[in-house]
Structures are given as C-alpha cells and as structure tokens.
Amino acid sequence: MVAAHKKARALNPKSRRPAKELCSECGLCDTHYIHYVKEACAFLNQQIPALEEAAHGRSRDLNQEDDLYFGVHQSMMAARKTDPIPGAQWTGIVSTIAIEMLNRGWVEGVVCVQNTQDDRFEPKPLIARSPEEILAARVNKPTLSPNLNILEEIEASGLKRLLVIGVGCQIQALRSVEKKLGLERLYVLGTPCVDNVSRSGLQKFLDTTSRSPDTVVYYEFMQDFQVHFKHEDGSEEKVPFFGLKTNQLKDVFAPSCMSCFDYVNSLADLVVGYMGAPYGWQWIVVRNPTGQAMLDLVQDQIHTQPVTAQGDRKQAVQQSIPAYDQGVTLPLWAAKLMGIFIERFGPKGLEYARFSIDSHFTRNYLYVRRNYPEKLDAHVPDYAKKIVAQYRLPKN
Ligand code: FAD
Ligand code: SF4
C-alpha cells in the first residue's frame, strides 16, 4: 500500500514556481508533491546537515578537510571502466552500476534522463525498466532537467525498489519526500553538478564558445582548464577556460546554479564525477554502506587507484574572484598560455576539486549576497561559509 501523504494540485508547466527565478526545474512542482515544496525545495529550505544525518547517519565534520569539502564519506578513489561504454559522458560507470542493479533484481526501475527525439540536449526523464533504456540515457544533458516529474508515476506504478540517478538539487528534494513515496528501498546514485543552464542558455553558451555549435554532442569543463567539445564527426575542440567570453556569458548560468552550494551531491549514497581524479579517470565518493554495496557490483569491471593531491589552489582561487566577478576575458593567445602554465604547475587531483569548489562557492556567495541578502545566512550551509571565509571578497 502506498504511504498516505498529502497532495496538492501540480503547477502547470508555464506557471511561476515557488522558488521563482531560483527554481532549478527539478520537477517536484510538476507533481502533487508540490504540497511539500516549502520544506523540500533546495532553494527555499537549505537543510543539508539534517538530511545528511538522515541519509548517512551523521552530518559532515567541519573540522576534517575532506569532509568539509566532499561531504560525508567512507572512501574515495579514482576509477575507470576497463571496457568504457561508447558515447557515455566519461567511461560509463554510472550507466554500468544502474544496469547491474536492474539485471540482478536489486531494483525494478531506474530514474534517469534520456533526450527528446528532436534535440540531443533536451532532457526527457523516465523510469527505465530495461538495460537498453538505461543505456539510452547515458551522457550528460547539460541542461536543467525535471527528473522529479516522475514522482507521481513512481507512486502509480507500484514499484517498491528504485534507483534514482540525479544531481544535487534533485536529490535534496527527493530525500525530503523519500518516505512518502511508498518505496521499500531507494538507492541514490549522484553526480556532482555545477554551472548548469536552461536549454536557451545552453544554446548561447555553444554559440559563443564552439566553432560549430550545431554539431556538438558532448562537452565537459576538464581538469586541464579547457572546455572539451566532441562533435558529430568525432573531432575534438578545446577552448581554454580563461578565454571564455565571460562578458557575454555572465548571465548564462541559471540563477539556481549561481546560488547552489551542493556541488558534490551531499545526499547521494554514491557519487560519480571526475574532478578529484587524474585526467581520463572518474572520481568516486562512497558516502555510506549502501553506496559501497552499489560500487561492489561493478568492481570486476573497473580499474581503481587511490586519489592524490598536488599543488596549491589558494592563489589561483583568489585571482579567479575578480575575474569571475567582472567578466574578464583574455585574448586567446594569453588564455592558452595561462592554461598551459596552470596545467603544468596548478592544482591536481583532489586539489583541483578543491580549486573548483572554492572558486564556485566564492562566486555564488557573492551572487546570493548581492541579489538575495535576506536569504544569505540561512541558505549558505556552514561548510560553505567556512570555505568562503578563507578568501578576501570584494566589499559589495
Ligand atoms: P554515463 O554512464 O554517461 O551516465 C550519465 C547519467 O547522467 C545518465 O544516467 C543520465 O540519466 C544522467 N544525467 C544526464 N544529464 C542529467 C541532468 N541534467 N540531470 C540529472 N542527471 C543527468 N562531475 C564533476 O566532477 N564536476 C563537475 O563540475 C560536473 N558537472 C556536471 C554537470 C552536469 C549538468 C551533469 C549532469 C554532470 C556533471 N558532472 C560533474 C558529472 C560528470 O560529468 C559525469 O556525469 C559523471 O562522471 C558520470 O559519467 P559516466 O560516464 O559514468 O556517466
Ligand atoms: Fe519546485 Fe524544484 Fe523549482 Fe524548487 S527547484 S520551486 S521544488 S520545481
């Protein structure tokens, strides 16, 4: 029997969301679970420590640097599939875990995101019930995706064991309503997420950054300080971060992502990204025993190595603050030179991950302070305040 819970009428797709411009279109408000929006929405009610406690048995220890940065975890490693999945974002560890969980009967369905027939970047969330459907959802849709719009379908389907794949804001809302879904078992496989965009924002980013926007099938902000684009014909294009036309791109990132402090997906059981690993490897954060059990399913299909850290990010972060803030763009030759220098001498491994977290948290802290000063104190978690306090910020 489905757990009794309160319902409210879902919003129609065009109407304004309760979080207004900060809405990340996570999908909750497309369902009758909108009844819980004030509590569940990541942008209306930041409650990461309490949800960490519920999901992992404790909240992160702010006096331990790895906890402070990467959230509650029992282990981290670099990994890659011995036999990568063609067309996956990296080597396809996420899709592989999901397929194994389905094939072995751990779950009856997997919430993931395919793309629509006409647009390779337009997200289409679904509950996949076959390996083929999971595989068809591989690769990032680098746009805000309403993954939780399937919540009513979960309830109606009578599924009892489910895996949800998602990014931080989706997972925060999911964790808040998890007990109301009538599931016997929920597994959460997360990816880190930062600087996401609406579909029209994505077009602007591609148009201003790539030599051939219409043929891009994949892109990633890589650890070598360049954006790597892959095109339909298999060719690669690299654009240095420091050469991005930040003056034109200033407003391209969604306001939700400019005010997000859950880069590392704190509430997933297992997180699979790349930013704490050497180039070409994925980065795995096992948050709790459930996450370990999920990872164990694919141990015979992956190589692993310990995570490492090199360099010192602090100066680079301090210098990035005015660059982000004022939208500074370097000429291409200078951007390339700076990229080569930073790649050779700059932060690597976990230190690169900390660089990326520090520069995004300082930028986002300034954004919230300027645009939503009344939200600042409650919305910024204590771990993020501690990270931001390491840097000198402009006065206003
Ligand atoms: P695959 O096997 O290719 O599977 C990808 C999975 O992602 C699919 O199951 C699909 O359902 C899901 N997915 C695709 N698009 C979305 C979406 N918009 N919302 C929710 N789920 C989606 N990692 C970092 O270390 N640093 C980052 O800054 C970072 N930014 C990211 C930004 C976005 C928008 C996304 C979606 C991911 C980001 N990641 C980041 C994670 C990283 O890019 C890879 O997704 C991850 O390493 C898994 O790779 P894979 O080859 O195992 O995934
Ligand atoms: Fe609703 Fe999600 Fe938007 Fe918050 S982010 S207003 S929960 S759709």
Tab-separated table of C-alpha atoms and ligand atoms in Angstrom:
chain	number	residue	atom	x	y	z
A	1	MET	CA	0.000	0.000	0.000
A	2	VAL	CA	1.238	3.490	-0.825
A	3	ALA	CA	2.131	5.562	2.254
A	4	ALA	CA	-0.565	8.130	2.962
A	5	HIS	CA	0.617	11.608	2.148
A	6	LYS	CA	-0.838	14.975	1.418
A	7	LYS	CA	-1.382	16.117	-2.133
A	8	ALA	CA	-1.790	19.462	-3.834
A	9	ARG	CA	-2.530	20.283	-7.435
A	10	ALA	CA	0.611	20.244	-9.620
A	11	LEU	CA	1.530	23.535	-11.276
A	12	ASN	CA	1.003	23.849	-14.980
A	13	PRO	CA	4.305	23.941	-16.868
A	14	LYS	CA	4.160	27.672	-17.646
A	15	SER	CA	3.316	28.995	-14.186
A	16	ARG	CA	5.881	30.529	-11.893
A	17	ARG	CA	7.483	28.165	-9.400
A	18	PRO	CA	7.531	28.806	-5.638
A	19	ALA	CA	11.312	29.393	-5.744
A	20	LYS	CA	10.682	31.961	-8.527
A	21	GLU	CA	13.811	32.735	-10.563
A	22	LEU	CA	15.890	30.464	-8.304
A	23	CYS	CA	13.912	27.403	-9.422
A	24	SER	CA	16.162	24.719	-10.938
A	25	GLU	CA	13.181	22.974	-12.575
A	26	CYS	CA	13.847	19.852	-10.523
A	27	GLY	CA	10.364	18.565	-11.396
A	28	LEU	CA	8.828	18.328	-7.898
A	29	CYS	CA	6.345	21.097	-8.634
A	30	ASP	CA	5.129	19.288	-11.766
A	31	THR	CA	3.571	16.750	-9.401
A	32	HIS	CA	1.201	16.781	-6.435
A	33	TYR	CA	4.293	16.553	-4.207
A	34	ILE	CA	4.337	20.329	-4.620
A	35	HIS	CA	2.413	20.148	-1.357
A	36	TYR	CA	5.840	19.717	0.335
A	37	VAL	CA	7.691	22.357	-1.655
A	38	LYS	CA	8.359	24.775	1.214
A	39	GLU	CA	10.211	22.100	3.088
A	40	ALA	CA	11.647	20.124	0.172
A	41	CYS	CA	12.874	22.736	-2.293
A	42	ALA	CA	16.663	23.139	-2.169
A	43	PHE	CA	16.284	26.868	-2.849
A	44	LEU	CA	13.571	27.576	-0.274
A	45	ASN	CA	14.837	25.471	2.607
A	46	GLN	CA	18.512	24.574	2.781
A	47	GLN	CA	18.662	21.604	5.176
A	48	ILE	CA	21.723	19.644	4.063
A	49	PRO	CA	23.086	18.807	7.567
A	50	ALA	CA	19.740	17.356	8.738
A	51	LEU	CA	19.300	15.373	5.521
A	52	GLU	CA	22.918	14.119	5.738
A	53	GLU	CA	22.137	12.845	9.203
A	54	ALA	CA	19.042	11.027	7.918
A	55	ALA	CA	20.750	9.546	4.836
A	56	HIS	CA	24.207	8.737	6.222
A	57	GLY	CA	23.749	8.623	9.988
A	58	ARG	CA	25.803	11.780	10.572
A	59	SER	CA	26.387	15.200	9.086
A	60	ARG	CA	29.814	16.229	7.806
A	61	ASP	CA	32.573	17.089	10.268
A	62	LEU	CA	33.640	20.661	9.529
A	63	ASN	CA	36.990	20.122	11.239
A	64	GLN	CA	38.059	17.424	8.793
A	65	GLU	CA	39.129	18.915	5.485
A	66	ASP	CA	37.941	16.079	3.240
A	67	ASP	CA	34.534	16.020	4.967
A	68	LEU	CA	34.284	19.805	4.794
A	69	TYR	CA	34.843	19.777	1.041
A	70	PHE	CA	33.454	16.492	-0.218
A	71	GLY	CA	30.760	15.703	2.361
A	72	VAL	CA	30.166	12.595	4.459
A	73	HIS	CA	32.083	9.665	3.001
A	74	GLN	CA	33.749	6.418	3.928
A	75	SER	CA	36.122	6.248	0.948
A	76	MET	CA	37.155	7.988	-2.275
A	77	MET	CA	39.047	6.698	-5.294
A	78	ALA	CA	39.802	7.261	-8.965
A	79	ALA	CA	38.305	4.675	-11.306
A	80	ARG	CA	37.612	3.895	-14.926
A	81	LYS	CA	35.882	1.114	-16.748
A	82	THR	CA	38.191	-1.455	-18.318
A	83	ASP	CA	35.783	-1.510	-21.236
A	84	PRO	CA	34.304	2.010	-21.492
A	85	ILE	CA	30.761	2.436	-22.798
A	86	PRO	CA	30.903	4.215	-26.177
A	87	GLY	CA	29.049	7.524	-26.060
A	88	ALA	CA	28.973	7.750	-22.228
A	89	GLN	CA	29.969	11.041	-20.598
A	90	TRP	CA	33.204	9.508	-19.243
A	91	THR	CA	33.671	5.756	-19.093
A	92	GLY	CA	30.063	4.937	-18.224
A	93	ILE	CA	30.408	3.853	-14.583
A	94	VAL	CA	27.017	5.403	-13.773
A	95	SER	CA	25.171	3.516	-16.514
A	96	THR	CA	27.005	0.284	-15.659
A	97	ILE	CA	26.037	0.397	-11.972
A	98	ALA	CA	22.424	1.110	-12.913
A	99	ILE	CA	22.328	-1.797	-15.381
A	100	GLU	CA	23.855	-4.204	-12.857
A	101	MET	CA	21.336	-3.177	-10.193
A	102	LEU	CA	18.473	-3.781	-12.589
A	103	ASN	CA	19.835	-7.048	-14.015
A	104	ARG	CA	20.422	-8.524	-10.565
A	105	GLY	CA	16.954	-7.592	-9.364
A	106	TRP	CA	18.120	-5.075	-6.755
A	107	VAL	CA	15.715	-2.570	-8.282
A	108	GLU	CA	12.680	-2.717	-10.539
A	109	GLY	CA	13.291	0.633	-12.195
A	110	VAL	CA	15.893	3.380	-12.638
A	111	VAL	CA	15.088	7.090	-12.819
A	112	CYS	CA	17.392	8.587	-15.441
A	113	VAL	CA	17.310	11.141	-18.271
A	114	GLN	CA	17.196	10.474	-21.981
A	115	ASN	CA	16.904	13.232	-24.574
A	116	THR	CA	13.905	14.071	-26.743
A	117	GLN	CA	13.763	12.788	-30.297
A	118	ASP	CA	14.345	16.193	-31.894
A	119	ASP	CA	17.006	17.601	-29.580
A	120	ARG	CA	20.007	15.762	-28.171
A	121	PHE	CA	20.246	18.179	-25.237
A	122	GLU	CA	16.551	18.447	-24.273
A	123	PRO	CA	16.088	16.266	-21.168
A	124	LYS	CA	13.410	13.564	-21.008
A	125	PRO	CA	13.267	11.958	-17.546
A	126	LEU	CA	11.894	8.438	-17.327
A	127	ILE	CA	11.749	5.327	-15.183
A	128	ALA	CA	13.914	2.912	-17.172
A	129	ARG	CA	12.975	-0.745	-16.830
A	130	SER	CA	15.481	-2.318	-19.231
A	131	PRO	CA	19.261	-2.057	-19.758
A	132	GLU	CA	18.576	-0.589	-23.216
A	133	GLU	CA	16.577	2.271	-21.711
A	134	ILE	CA	19.364	2.971	-19.186
A	135	LEU	CA	21.974	2.950	-21.947
A	136	ALA	CA	19.885	5.357	-23.993
A	137	ALA	CA	20.130	7.800	-21.059
A	138	ARG	CA	23.965	7.800	-20.989
A	139	VAL	CA	25.849	11.090	-21.474
A	140	ASN	CA	25.031	14.393	-19.737
A	141	LYS	CA	22.117	16.523	-20.851
A	142	PRO	CA	23.857	19.714	-19.751
A	143	THR	CA	20.580	21.478	-19.020
A	144	LEU	CA	18.224	21.813	-16.049
A	145	SER	CA	16.291	18.572	-16.005
A	146	PRO	CA	12.939	17.941	-14.278
A	147	ASN	CA	13.913	14.455	-13.036
A	148	LEU	CA	11.359	14.525	-10.224
A	149	ASN	CA	8.411	14.938	-12.569
A	150	ILE	CA	8.230	11.121	-12.449
A	151	LEU	CA	7.296	11.106	-8.735
A	152	GLU	CA	3.601	10.528	-9.399
A	153	GLU	CA	4.458	7.775	-11.870
A	154	ILE	CA	6.511	6.013	-9.195
A	155	GLU	CA	3.540	6.038	-6.892
A	156	ALA	CA	1.135	4.874	-9.605
A	157	SER	CA	3.470	2.142	-10.856
A	158	GLY	CA	3.581	0.341	-7.529
A	159	LEU	CA	7.388	-0.041	-7.812
A	160	LYS	CA	8.955	-0.946	-4.494
A	161	ARG	CA	12.708	-0.879	-5.204
A	162	LEU	CA	14.083	2.022	-7.142
A	163	LEU	CA	17.387	3.621	-8.159
A	164	VAL	CA	17.391	7.356	-8.804
A	165	ILE	CA	20.264	8.975	-10.718
A	166	GLY	CA	20.425	12.728	-10.306
A	167	VAL	CA	22.218	15.966	-9.434
A	168	GLY	CA	22.257	17.724	-6.037
A	169	CYS	CA	19.114	19.897	-6.177
A	170	GLN	CA	17.007	16.990	-7.448
A	171	ILE	CA	18.385	14.694	-4.765
A	172	GLN	CA	17.763	17.197	-1.934
A	173	ALA	CA	14.087	17.438	-2.848
A	174	LEU	CA	13.891	13.669	-3.336
A	175	ARG	CA	15.402	12.970	0.100
A	176	SER	CA	12.839	15.308	1.678
A	177	VAL	CA	9.881	13.379	0.276
A	178	GLU	CA	11.513	9.938	0.175
A	179	LYS	CA	9.411	8.492	2.996
A	180	LYS	CA	6.209	9.488	1.224
A	181	LEU	CA	6.899	7.579	-1.993
A	182	GLY	CA	5.715	4.208	-0.714
A	183	LEU	CA	9.035	2.527	-1.590
A	184	GLU	CA	10.619	-0.313	0.325
A	185	ARG	CA	14.070	0.620	-0.869
A	186	LEU	CA	15.520	3.710	-2.519
A	187	TYR	CA	19.086	3.848	-3.845
A	188	VAL	CA	20.604	7.159	-4.902
A	189	LEU	CA	23.434	7.428	-7.422
A	190	GLY	CA	24.531	11.047	-7.777
A	191	THR	CA	26.817	13.089	-9.965
A	192	PRO	CA	28.415	16.386	-8.972
A	193	CYS	CA	26.911	19.333	-10.824
A	194	VAL	CA	27.813	22.973	-11.372
A	195	ASP	CA	27.070	25.824	-13.804
A	196	ASN	CA	24.026	24.251	-15.372
A	197	VAL	CA	21.885	26.179	-17.855
A	198	SER	CA	18.416	26.332	-19.343
A	199	ARG	CA	18.083	24.985	-22.891
A	200	SER	CA	18.240	28.538	-24.310
A	201	GLY	CA	21.228	29.329	-22.054
A	202	LEU	CA	22.973	26.244	-23.415
A	203	GLN	CA	22.453	27.480	-26.967
A	204	LYS	CA	24.014	30.826	-26.063
A	205	PHE	CA	26.982	29.049	-24.454
A	206	LEU	CA	27.507	26.837	-27.523
A	207	ASP	CA	27.049	29.744	-29.957
A	208	THR	CA	29.593	31.953	-28.170
A	209	THR	CA	32.144	29.230	-27.385
A	210	SER	CA	32.242	26.486	-30.025
A	211	ARG	CA	33.397	26.755	-33.649
A	212	SER	CA	30.439	24.572	-34.688
A	213	PRO	CA	27.590	24.790	-32.143
A	214	ASP	CA	25.157	22.606	-34.105
A	215	THR	CA	27.395	19.545	-34.207
A	216	VAL	CA	28.373	19.399	-30.516
A	217	VAL	CA	27.357	16.051	-28.997
A	218	TYR	CA	29.207	16.363	-25.677
A	219	TYR	CA	31.222	18.808	-23.630
A	220	GLU	CA	32.960	18.934	-20.264
A	221	PHE	CA	34.920	21.522	-18.272
A	222	MET	CA	38.077	19.426	-17.890
A	223	GLN	CA	40.831	19.227	-15.291
A	224	ASP	CA	43.290	20.675	-17.851
A	225	PHE	CA	41.478	24.046	-17.580
A	226	GLN	CA	39.908	23.726	-21.025
A	227	VAL	CA	36.378	23.014	-22.217
A	228	HIS	CA	36.480	19.873	-24.387
A	229	PHE	CA	33.814	19.634	-27.071
A	230	LYS	CA	33.156	16.465	-29.089
A	231	HIS	CA	31.486	16.886	-32.471
A	232	GLU	CA	29.250	14.566	-34.519
A	233	ASP	CA	32.143	13.630	-36.831
A	234	GLY	CA	34.245	12.514	-33.834
A	235	SER	CA	36.517	15.578	-33.903
A	236	GLU	CA	37.557	17.312	-30.662
A	237	GLU	CA	37.705	21.021	-29.932
A	238	LYS	CA	39.367	22.580	-26.881
A	239	VAL	CA	38.714	26.095	-25.585
A	240	PRO	CA	40.716	27.410	-22.601
A	241	PHE	CA	38.587	28.437	-19.561
A	242	PHE	CA	40.374	31.742	-19.389
A	243	GLY	CA	39.446	32.528	-22.985
A	244	LEU	CA	35.691	32.082	-22.464
A	245	LYS	CA	33.742	35.190	-23.406
A	246	THR	CA	32.711	35.707	-19.788
A	247	ASN	CA	31.343	39.196	-20.517
A	248	GLN	CA	28.764	37.620	-22.881
A	249	LEU	CA	28.289	34.559	-20.721
A	250	LYS	CA	27.783	36.393	-17.450
A	251	ASP	CA	24.083	35.647	-17.238
A	252	VAL	CA	24.109	32.315	-18.990
A	253	PHE	CA	24.236	30.084	-15.899
A	254	ALA	CA	20.855	29.511	-14.250
A	255	PRO	CA	20.259	31.635	-11.100
A	256	SER	CA	19.662	28.349	-9.228
A	257	CYS	CA	23.191	27.210	-10.089
A	258	MET	CA	24.638	30.614	-9.149
A	259	SER	CA	23.187	30.110	-5.676
A	260	CYS	CA	23.918	26.393	-5.214
A	261	PHE	CA	26.317	25.082	-2.557
A	262	ASP	CA	25.807	21.370	-3.149
A	263	TYR	CA	28.341	20.852	-5.911
A	264	VAL	CA	29.308	17.376	-4.583
A	265	ASN	CA	25.799	15.931	-4.219
A	266	SER	CA	25.943	15.509	-0.444
A	267	LEU	CA	22.888	13.299	-0.091
A	268	ALA	CA	23.530	10.532	-2.645
A	269	ASP	CA	24.689	7.101	-1.436
A	270	LEU	CA	27.381	7.044	-4.104
A	271	VAL	CA	28.748	9.920	-6.213
A	272	VAL	CA	30.486	9.501	-9.577
A	273	GLY	CA	32.182	12.547	-11.095
A	274	TYR	CA	35.664	13.329	-12.403
A	275	MET	CA	37.022	16.435	-10.760
A	276	GLY	CA	39.046	14.769	-7.941
A	277	ALA	CA	40.718	12.271	-10.293
A	278	PRO	CA	43.588	12.444	-12.803
A	279	TYR	CA	42.676	13.340	-16.375
A	280	GLY	CA	40.870	10.420	-18.087
A	281	TRP	CA	39.710	8.898	-14.775
A	282	GLN	CA	36.456	9.213	-12.876
A	283	TRP	CA	36.214	10.223	-9.216
A	284	ILE	CA	34.166	8.116	-6.849
A	285	VAL	CA	32.885	9.138	-3.412
A	286	VAL	CA	31.324	6.344	-1.360
A	287	ARG	CA	29.135	8.039	1.248
A	288	ASN	CA	27.685	5.082	3.153
A	289	PRO	CA	27.451	1.251	3.179
A	290	THR	CA	24.651	1.322	0.593
A	291	GLY	CA	26.941	3.228	-1.773
A	292	GLN	CA	29.724	0.693	-1.147
A	293	ALA	CA	27.387	-2.198	-1.967
A	294	MET	CA	26.380	-0.461	-5.218
A	295	LEU	CA	30.017	0.041	-6.180
A	296	ASP	CA	30.887	-3.568	-5.299
A	297	LEU	CA	28.549	-4.704	-8.082
A	298	VAL	CA	30.954	-3.364	-10.721
A	299	GLN	CA	34.350	-3.966	-9.059
A	300	ASP	CA	35.258	-6.578	-11.687
A	301	GLN	CA	34.557	-4.080	-14.494
A	302	ILE	CA	36.692	-1.167	-13.269
A	303	HIS	CA	40.319	-0.264	-12.574
A	304	THR	CA	40.844	1.840	-9.490
A	305	GLN	CA	43.682	3.842	-7.974
A	306	PRO	CA	43.974	5.978	-4.818
A	307	VAL	CA	43.112	9.667	-5.017
A	308	THR	CA	46.048	12.085	-4.765
A	309	ALA	CA	46.517	15.838	-4.498
A	310	GLN	CA	49.202	18.150	-5.890
A	311	GLY	CA	49.799	21.905	-5.966
A	312	ASP	CA	48.242	24.758	-4.031
A	313	ARG	CA	44.963	26.213	-5.241
A	314	LYS	CA	44.654	29.196	-2.906
A	315	GLN	CA	46.345	31.862	-5.022
A	316	ALA	CA	44.589	30.768	-8.205
A	317	VAL	CA	41.214	30.923	-6.434
A	318	GLN	CA	41.912	34.381	-5.005
A	319	GLN	CA	42.800	35.590	-8.514
A	320	SER	CA	39.711	33.996	-10.024
A	321	ILE	CA	37.388	36.021	-7.765
A	322	PRO	CA	37.609	39.372	-9.619
A	323	ALA	CA	37.870	37.556	-12.978
A	324	TYR	CA	34.540	35.791	-12.423
A	325	ASP	CA	33.035	38.857	-10.849
A	326	GLN	CA	33.911	41.377	-13.538
A	327	GLY	CA	33.644	39.037	-16.503
A	328	VAL	CA	37.294	39.436	-17.566
A	329	THR	CA	38.159	37.775	-20.911
A	330	LEU	CA	41.754	37.243	-22.001
A	331	PRO	CA	42.831	37.244	-25.657
A	332	LEU	CA	43.092	33.655	-26.940
A	333	TRP	CA	46.909	33.504	-27.010
A	334	ALA	CA	47.120	34.695	-23.380
A	335	ALA	CA	44.346	32.317	-22.328
A	336	LYS	CA	46.170	29.382	-23.952
A	337	LEU	CA	49.452	30.367	-22.289
A	338	MET	CA	47.793	30.717	-18.904
A	339	GLY	CA	46.078	27.323	-19.384
A	340	ILE	CA	49.406	25.634	-20.195
A	341	PHE	CA	51.067	27.251	-17.172
A	342	ILE	CA	48.273	26.284	-14.779
A	343	GLU	CA	48.055	22.769	-16.164
A	344	ARG	CA	51.768	22.258	-15.571
A	345	PHE	CA	52.084	23.911	-12.182
A	346	GLY	CA	48.498	24.221	-10.945
A	347	PRO	CA	46.317	22.127	-8.643
A	348	LYS	CA	45.723	18.461	-9.497
A	349	GLY	CA	43.570	15.601	-8.198
A	350	LEU	CA	41.704	16.499	-5.003
A	351	GLU	CA	43.402	19.902	-5.011
A	352	TYR	CA	41.807	20.620	-8.412
A	353	ALA	CA	38.417	19.592	-6.957
A	354	ARG	CA	39.003	21.992	-4.049
A	355	PHE	CA	40.002	24.715	-6.548
A	356	SER	CA	36.742	24.241	-8.409
A	357	ILE	CA	34.661	24.164	-5.210
A	358	ASP	CA	36.381	27.265	-3.784
A	359	SER	CA	36.007	29.328	-6.940
A	360	HIS	CA	32.340	28.391	-7.406
A	361	PHE	CA	31.422	28.865	-3.740
A	362	THR	CA	33.053	32.318	-3.568
A	363	ARG	CA	31.314	33.364	-6.794
A	364	ASN	CA	27.965	32.005	-5.608
A	365	TYR	CA	28.318	33.545	-2.150
A	366	LEU	CA	28.795	36.966	-3.776
A	367	TYR	CA	25.820	36.331	-6.050
A	368	VAL	CA	23.489	35.475	-3.156
A	369	ARG	CA	24.852	38.324	-1.008
A	370	ARG	CA	24.122	40.843	-3.767
A	371	ASN	CA	20.829	39.518	-5.067
A	372	TYR	CA	19.214	37.793	-2.085
A	373	PRO	CA	20.826	39.325	1.033
A	374	GLU	CA	17.842	38.293	3.141
A	375	LYS	CA	18.457	34.621	2.240
A	376	LEU	CA	22.218	34.603	2.706
A	377	ASP	CA	22.512	33.365	6.264
A	378	ALA	CA	20.028	30.505	6.119
A	379	HIS	CA	20.711	29.479	2.522
A	380	VAL	CA	24.507	29.120	2.724
A	381	PRO	CA	25.395	25.976	4.698
A	382	ASP	CA	28.033	26.316	7.458
A	383	TYR	CA	30.556	24.233	5.491
A	384	ALA	CA	30.327	26.665	2.571
A	385	LYS	CA	30.668	29.681	4.889
A	386	LYS	CA	33.858	28.141	6.279
A	387	ILE	CA	35.255	27.537	2.784
A	388	VAL	CA	34.419	31.059	1.591
A	389	ALA	CA	35.931	32.637	4.751
A	390	GLN	CA	39.401	31.578	3.537
A	391	TYR	CA	39.323	34.294	0.855
A	392	ARG	CA	39.213	38.089	0.602
A	393	LEU	CA	35.938	39.081	-1.051
A	394	PRO	CA	35.021	42.462	-2.523
A	395	LYS	CA	33.107	44.636	-0.034
A	396	ASN	CA	29.979	44.804	-2.193
B	1	FAD	P1	27.041	7.982	-18.044
B	1	FAD	O1	27.127	6.486	-17.935
B	1	FAD	O2	27.210	8.645	-19.363
B	1	FAD	O3	25.610	8.396	-17.432
B	1	FAD	C1	25.246	9.742	-17.242
B	1	FAD	C2	23.999	9.757	-16.353
B	1	FAD	O4	23.711	11.145	-16.047
B	1	FAD	C3	22.769	9.182	-17.013
B	1	FAD	O5	22.299	8.120	-16.225
B	1	FAD	C4	21.735	10.313	-17.022
B	1	FAD	O6	20.481	9.857	-16.580
B	1	FAD	C5	22.303	11.322	-16.021
B	1	FAD	N1	22.059	12.706	-16.416
B	1	FAD	C6	22.358	13.271	-17.614
B	1	FAD	N2	22.018	14.565	-17.615
B	1	FAD	C7	21.477	14.831	-16.404
B	1	FAD	C8	20.914	16.002	-15.817
B	1	FAD	N3	20.868	17.170	-16.467
B	1	FAD	N4	20.422	15.919	-14.543
B	1	FAD	C9	20.487	14.742	-13.872
B	1	FAD	N5	21.024	13.606	-14.378
B	1	FAD	C10	21.503	13.652	-15.630
B	1	FAD	N6	31.368	15.993	-12.399
B	1	FAD	C11	32.402	16.638	-11.816
B	1	FAD	O7	33.288	16.001	-11.272
B	1	FAD	N7	32.467	18.015	-11.841
B	1	FAD	C12	31.507	18.778	-12.438
B	1	FAD	O8	31.596	20.001	-12.445
B	1	FAD	C13	30.385	18.125	-13.031
B	1	FAD	N8	29.377	18.853	-13.598
B	1	FAD	C14	28.278	18.189	-14.091
B	1	FAD	C15	27.187	18.925	-14.598
B	1	FAD	C16	26.027	18.258	-15.049
B	1	FAD	C17	24.864	19.061	-15.543
B	1	FAD	C18	25.953	16.841	-15.004
B	1	FAD	C19	24.704	16.109	-15.462
B	1	FAD	C20	27.044	16.110	-14.529
B	1	FAD	C21	28.205	16.764	-14.077
B	1	FAD	N9	29.302	16.057	-13.560
B	1	FAD	C22	30.361	16.704	-12.996
B	1	FAD	C23	29.324	14.559	-13.622
B	1	FAD	C24	30.118	14.028	-14.839
B	1	FAD	O9	30.055	14.922	-15.941
B	1	FAD	C25	29.561	12.650	-15.311
B	1	FAD	O10	28.167	12.743	-15.481
B	1	FAD	C26	29.812	11.561	-14.321
B	1	FAD	O11	31.198	11.439	-14.084
B	1	FAD	C27	29.265	10.228	-14.821
B	1	FAD	O12	29.912	9.846	-16.003
B	1	FAD	P2	29.565	8.415	-16.652
B	1	FAD	O13	30.336	8.242	-17.914
B	1	FAD	O14	29.718	7.368	-15.583
B	1	FAD	O15	28.007	8.653	-16.951
B	2	SF4	FE1	9.719	23.385	-7.208
B	2	SF4	FE2	12.050	22.112	-7.698
B	2	SF4	FE3	11.623	24.591	-8.647
B	2	SF4	FE4	12.015	24.247	-6.011
B	2	SF4	S1	13.522	23.829	-7.660
B	2	SF4	S2	10.418	25.528	-6.978
B	2	SF4	S3	10.997	22.234	-5.725
B	2	SF4	S4	10.499	22.706	-9.258
